[in-house]
Short mmCIF file of C-alpha atoms in Angstrom, two decimals:
data_model
loop_
_atom_site.label_atom_id
_atom_site.label_comp_id
_atom_site.label_asym_id
_atom_site.label_seq_id
_atom_site.Cartn_x
_atom_site.Cartn_y
_atom_site.Cartn_z
CA UNK A 1 16.00 -2.21 44.74
CA UNK A 2 15.38 -0.55 41.38
CA UNK A 3 13.82 -2.48 38.55
CA UNK A 4 15.84 -3.43 35.49
CA UNK A 5 16.42 -0.91 32.72
CA UNK A 6 13.76 -1.01 29.99
CA UNK A 7 14.53 0.33 26.51
CA UNK A 8 11.96 2.74 25.06
CA UNK A 9 12.60 2.89 21.31
CA UNK A 10 12.69 6.41 19.86
CA UNK A 11 13.56 7.32 16.29
CA UNK A 12 15.39 10.39 17.60
CA UNK A 13 18.17 8.18 18.99
CA UNK A 14 21.40 9.12 17.18
CA UNK A 15 22.87 6.19 15.23
CA UNK A 16 25.98 4.47 16.51
CA UNK A 17 29.17 5.82 14.96
CA UNK A 18 30.62 4.18 11.86
CA UNK A 19 34.08 5.48 12.74
CA UNK A 20 35.87 2.46 14.17
CA UNK A 21 38.26 4.79 16.05
CA UNK A 22 35.46 5.61 18.52
CA UNK A 23 35.47 2.98 21.30
CA UNK A 24 32.12 2.02 22.85
CA UNK A 25 31.23 3.52 26.20
CA UNK A 26 30.82 1.70 29.53
CA UNK A 27 27.02 1.36 29.62
CA UNK A 28 26.09 -2.23 28.70
CA UNK A 29 23.01 -4.42 29.00
CA UNK A 30 23.37 -6.52 32.17
CA UNK A 31 21.81 -9.59 30.52
CA UNK A 32 24.23 -9.91 27.63
CA UNK A 33 26.75 -7.13 27.65
CA UNK A 34 25.49 -5.46 24.46
CA UNK A 35 26.26 -1.79 24.07
CA UNK A 36 23.34 0.34 25.26
CA UNK A 37 21.99 2.86 22.75
CA UNK A 38 18.69 4.67 23.32
CA UNK A 39 16.37 5.82 26.11
CA UNK A 40 16.23 3.56 29.15
CA UNK A 41 13.87 3.81 32.11
CA UNK A 42 13.46 1.98 35.37
CA UNK A 43 11.06 2.31 38.27
CA UNK A 44 12.27 3.40 41.68
CA UNK A 45 10.56 3.33 45.08
CA UNK A 46 8.11 6.08 46.10
CA UNK A 47 6.63 6.46 42.60
CA UNK A 48 9.87 7.72 41.10
CA UNK A 49 11.46 6.96 37.73
CA UNK A 50 15.08 6.99 36.61
CA UNK A 51 15.82 7.83 32.98
CA UNK A 52 19.06 7.73 31.03
CA UNK A 53 19.73 8.51 27.37
CA UNK A 54 22.71 6.58 26.04
CA UNK A 55 24.61 6.95 22.79
CA UNK A 56 26.92 4.05 21.92
CA UNK A 57 27.42 3.26 25.60
CA UNK A 58 27.96 6.88 26.67
CA UNK A 59 25.30 8.52 28.89
CA UNK A 60 24.18 11.90 27.59
CA UNK A 61 21.54 12.61 30.26
CA UNK A 62 20.67 10.89 33.52
CA UNK A 63 17.89 12.08 35.80
CA UNK A 64 15.12 11.08 38.19
CA UNK A 65 11.54 12.30 38.29
CA UNK A 66 8.08 11.29 39.43
CA UNK A 67 6.01 8.73 37.57
CA UNK A 68 3.48 10.53 35.39
CA UNK A 69 1.62 7.64 33.73
CA UNK A 70 -1.34 9.41 32.11
CA UNK A 71 0.36 11.76 29.68
CA UNK A 72 2.19 10.88 26.49
CA UNK A 73 2.80 12.61 23.18
CA UNK A 74 4.81 11.87 20.03
CA UNK A 75 6.17 15.43 20.31
CA UNK A 76 7.63 14.77 23.78
CA UNK A 77 10.85 12.81 24.17
CA UNK A 78 13.77 12.43 26.55
CA UNK A 79 15.98 13.08 23.52
CA UNK A 80 14.54 16.53 22.82
CA UNK A 81 16.44 18.38 25.59
CA UNK A 82 19.55 16.28 25.01
CA UNK A 83 19.92 16.87 21.29
CA UNK A 84 18.68 20.46 21.36
CA UNK A 85 21.24 21.44 24.02
CA UNK A 86 24.13 19.12 23.21
CA UNK A 87 24.03 17.49 26.64
CA UNK A 88 26.56 14.94 27.89
CA UNK A 89 27.10 13.51 31.35
CA UNK A 90 30.85 13.58 30.70
CA UNK A 91 31.75 16.48 28.37
CA UNK A 92 35.10 14.84 27.65
CA UNK A 93 33.55 11.59 26.38
CA UNK A 94 32.65 10.95 22.71
CA UNK A 95 29.25 12.34 21.67
CA UNK A 96 27.19 12.52 18.46
CA UNK A 97 27.56 16.31 18.11
CA UNK A 98 29.90 16.90 15.18
CA UNK A 99 30.31 20.69 15.22
CA UNK A 100 29.11 23.83 17.00
CA UNK A 101 25.97 24.12 14.83
CA UNK A 102 24.96 20.47 15.10
CA UNK A 103 22.25 21.15 17.70
CA UNK A 104 20.88 24.11 15.73
CA UNK A 105 20.56 21.90 12.65
CA UNK A 106 18.88 19.22 14.73
CA UNK A 107 16.32 21.70 16.12
CA UNK A 108 15.59 23.03 12.62
CA UNK A 109 14.93 19.53 11.28
CA UNK A 110 12.94 18.45 14.34
CA UNK A 111 10.60 21.39 13.84
CA UNK A 112 10.07 20.60 10.17
CA UNK A 113 9.18 16.98 10.90
CA UNK A 114 6.95 17.58 13.91
CA UNK A 115 9.34 16.18 16.50
CA UNK A 116 8.97 19.24 18.72
CA UNK A 117 6.42 22.08 18.72
CA UNK A 118 8.74 25.06 19.24
CA UNK A 119 12.40 25.95 19.10
CA UNK A 120 15.05 28.54 18.29
CA UNK A 121 18.13 27.98 16.16
CA UNK A 122 20.91 29.83 14.35
CA UNK A 123 22.14 28.77 10.91
CA UNK A 124 24.22 30.14 8.04
CA UNK A 125 22.18 32.22 5.59
CA UNK A 126 22.02 29.61 2.83
CA UNK A 127 20.87 26.86 5.23
CA UNK A 128 18.30 29.17 6.78
CA UNK A 129 16.89 30.05 3.36
CA UNK A 130 16.49 26.36 2.52
CA UNK A 131 14.72 25.86 5.85
CA UNK A 132 12.31 28.72 5.09
CA UNK A 133 11.42 27.10 1.77
CA UNK A 134 10.79 23.70 3.38
CA UNK A 135 8.65 25.18 6.16
CA UNK A 136 6.08 26.47 3.66
CA UNK A 137 4.11 23.22 3.68
CA UNK A 138 3.94 22.95 7.47
CA UNK A 139 1.99 24.55 10.32
CA UNK A 140 5.09 26.44 11.43
CA UNK A 141 5.21 30.18 11.98
CA UNK A 142 8.58 31.85 12.39
CA UNK A 143 10.40 35.11 12.87
CA UNK A 144 14.00 35.60 11.77
CA UNK A 145 16.76 38.18 12.07
CA UNK A 146 20.22 38.43 10.57
CA UNK A 147 23.23 38.17 12.88
CA UNK A 148 26.33 38.85 10.76
CA UNK A 149 26.71 35.77 8.52
CA UNK A 150 24.06 33.81 10.42
CA UNK A 151 20.27 33.92 10.78
CA UNK A 152 18.50 33.53 14.12
CA UNK A 153 15.12 31.81 13.79
CA UNK A 154 12.38 31.34 16.38
CA UNK A 155 9.63 29.00 15.17
CA UNK A 156 6.57 27.25 16.53
CA UNK A 157 3.49 25.42 15.36
CA UNK A 158 0.22 27.29 14.86
CA UNK A 159 -1.77 24.41 16.35
CA UNK A 160 -3.30 25.12 19.74
CA UNK A 161 -1.92 23.48 22.87
CA UNK A 162 -5.30 21.83 23.43
CA UNK A 163 -5.03 20.21 19.99
CA UNK A 164 -1.41 19.20 20.35
CA UNK A 165 -1.52 17.69 23.82
CA UNK A 166 -3.83 15.89 26.23
CA UNK A 167 -3.73 18.70 28.79
CA UNK A 168 -6.28 17.01 31.07
CA UNK A 169 -3.97 14.00 31.46
CA UNK A 170 -0.92 16.22 31.94
CA UNK A 171 -2.59 18.37 34.59
CA UNK A 172 -3.79 15.25 36.43
CA UNK A 173 -0.22 13.93 36.42
CA UNK A 174 1.16 17.20 37.77
CA UNK A 175 -1.46 17.24 40.51
CA UNK A 176 -0.35 13.78 41.61
CA UNK A 177 3.38 14.49 41.24
CA UNK A 178 3.68 17.92 42.88
CA UNK A 179 2.73 19.43 46.24
CA UNK A 180 -0.65 21.16 45.96
CA UNK A 181 0.56 24.79 45.81
CA UNK A 182 3.00 23.97 43.02
CA UNK A 183 0.48 21.77 41.22
CA UNK A 184 -2.17 24.49 41.35
CA UNK A 185 0.26 27.04 39.91
CA UNK A 186 1.37 24.82 37.02
CA UNK A 187 -2.19 23.62 36.30
CA UNK A 188 -3.36 27.22 36.03
CA UNK A 189 -0.52 28.04 33.62
CA UNK A 190 -1.31 25.04 31.42
CA UNK A 191 -5.05 25.80 31.40
CA UNK A 192 -4.30 29.36 30.28
CA UNK A 193 -2.53 27.98 27.20
CA UNK A 194 -5.26 25.55 26.11
CA UNK A 195 -6.75 27.81 23.41
CA UNK A 196 -3.52 29.45 22.19
CA UNK A 197 -0.57 28.08 20.21
CA UNK A 198 3.21 28.19 20.55
CA UNK A 199 3.27 30.40 17.44
CA UNK A 200 0.76 32.89 18.84
CA UNK A 201 2.26 33.04 22.33
CA UNK A 202 6.00 32.78 21.70
CA UNK A 203 6.70 33.63 18.06
CA UNK A 204 4.29 36.37 17.00
CA UNK A 205 4.18 38.08 20.42
CA UNK A 206 7.05 40.45 21.16
CA UNK A 207 9.56 40.08 22.67
CA UNK A 208 9.04 36.41 21.82
CA UNK A 209 12.08 34.78 23.42
CA UNK A 210 11.81 36.94 26.55
CA UNK A 211 8.15 36.03 26.99
CA UNK A 212 9.00 32.36 26.60
CA UNK A 213 11.76 32.58 29.21
CA UNK A 214 9.22 34.05 31.65
CA UNK A 215 6.61 31.31 31.17
CA UNK A 216 5.91 28.69 33.82
CA UNK A 217 8.27 25.72 33.77
CA UNK A 218 5.48 23.29 32.89
CA UNK A 219 4.60 25.40 29.86
CA UNK A 220 8.20 25.85 28.75
CA UNK A 221 8.95 22.16 29.06
CA UNK A 222 5.84 21.14 27.15
CA UNK A 223 6.42 23.77 24.45
CA UNK A 224 9.93 22.41 23.85
CA UNK A 225 8.78 18.78 23.87
CA UNK A 226 10.67 17.95 27.08
CA UNK A 227 9.49 15.10 29.37
CA UNK A 228 7.09 16.38 32.06
CA UNK A 229 8.70 14.03 34.59
CA UNK A 230 11.99 15.86 34.15
CA UNK A 231 10.23 19.21 34.32
CA UNK A 232 8.38 18.20 37.49
CA UNK A 233 11.69 17.30 39.14
CA UNK A 234 13.04 20.75 38.21
CA UNK A 235 9.94 22.45 39.63
CA UNK A 236 10.36 20.68 42.97
CA UNK A 237 14.09 21.41 43.07
CA UNK A 238 13.49 25.07 42.26
CA UNK A 239 10.90 25.41 45.02
CA UNK A 240 13.33 23.89 47.54
CA UNK A 241 16.27 26.16 46.65
#
């Protein structure tokens, strides 16, 4: 029997809609019937966790992964993959994404405010220019190219992985969560990034986006601020396919 859902507050959670024409979704708290809104976790047998992100009662992501209790970071959140990719369990259900560039704008803002260490987005020229001006007081490094009336931006922090994250804790979690051959592979990839930064490895190096796509899953997930538990589940599933 799974434990009860526990809410983990996160300022990334999109606010509930003010439009009264949007009905609440079906996910409710079992102890009072309130509409669920946020990141919820519960423990499962065999050291597994179940995680769901819910917006106004509508699940946007729902996955299971191993417990990885040592590692945590303010730059890692279950909302990061959801809001960066516009995820929804039911694509036909209401969601917080208002237009086709909503996720790009979210990524751009998340980078500026240190909510994720790396990302790529596409914005209209005037919005991109405003973003460039705001990024001047941050640790971000970026490259940009024009694409018709839009600008494609790839940006990442210049801080080293070893400064940004507790890699010792993360590697220890991966070693406990994964079979040894997989754990050894991912640990080696993470160790190799300790003294470099997302900016150096995946912004200033060419071809930046291709190099990032070829990186180990543990590195890609961490660089994007995705939960390692979700990444670990993907690593296991990929090895089994």
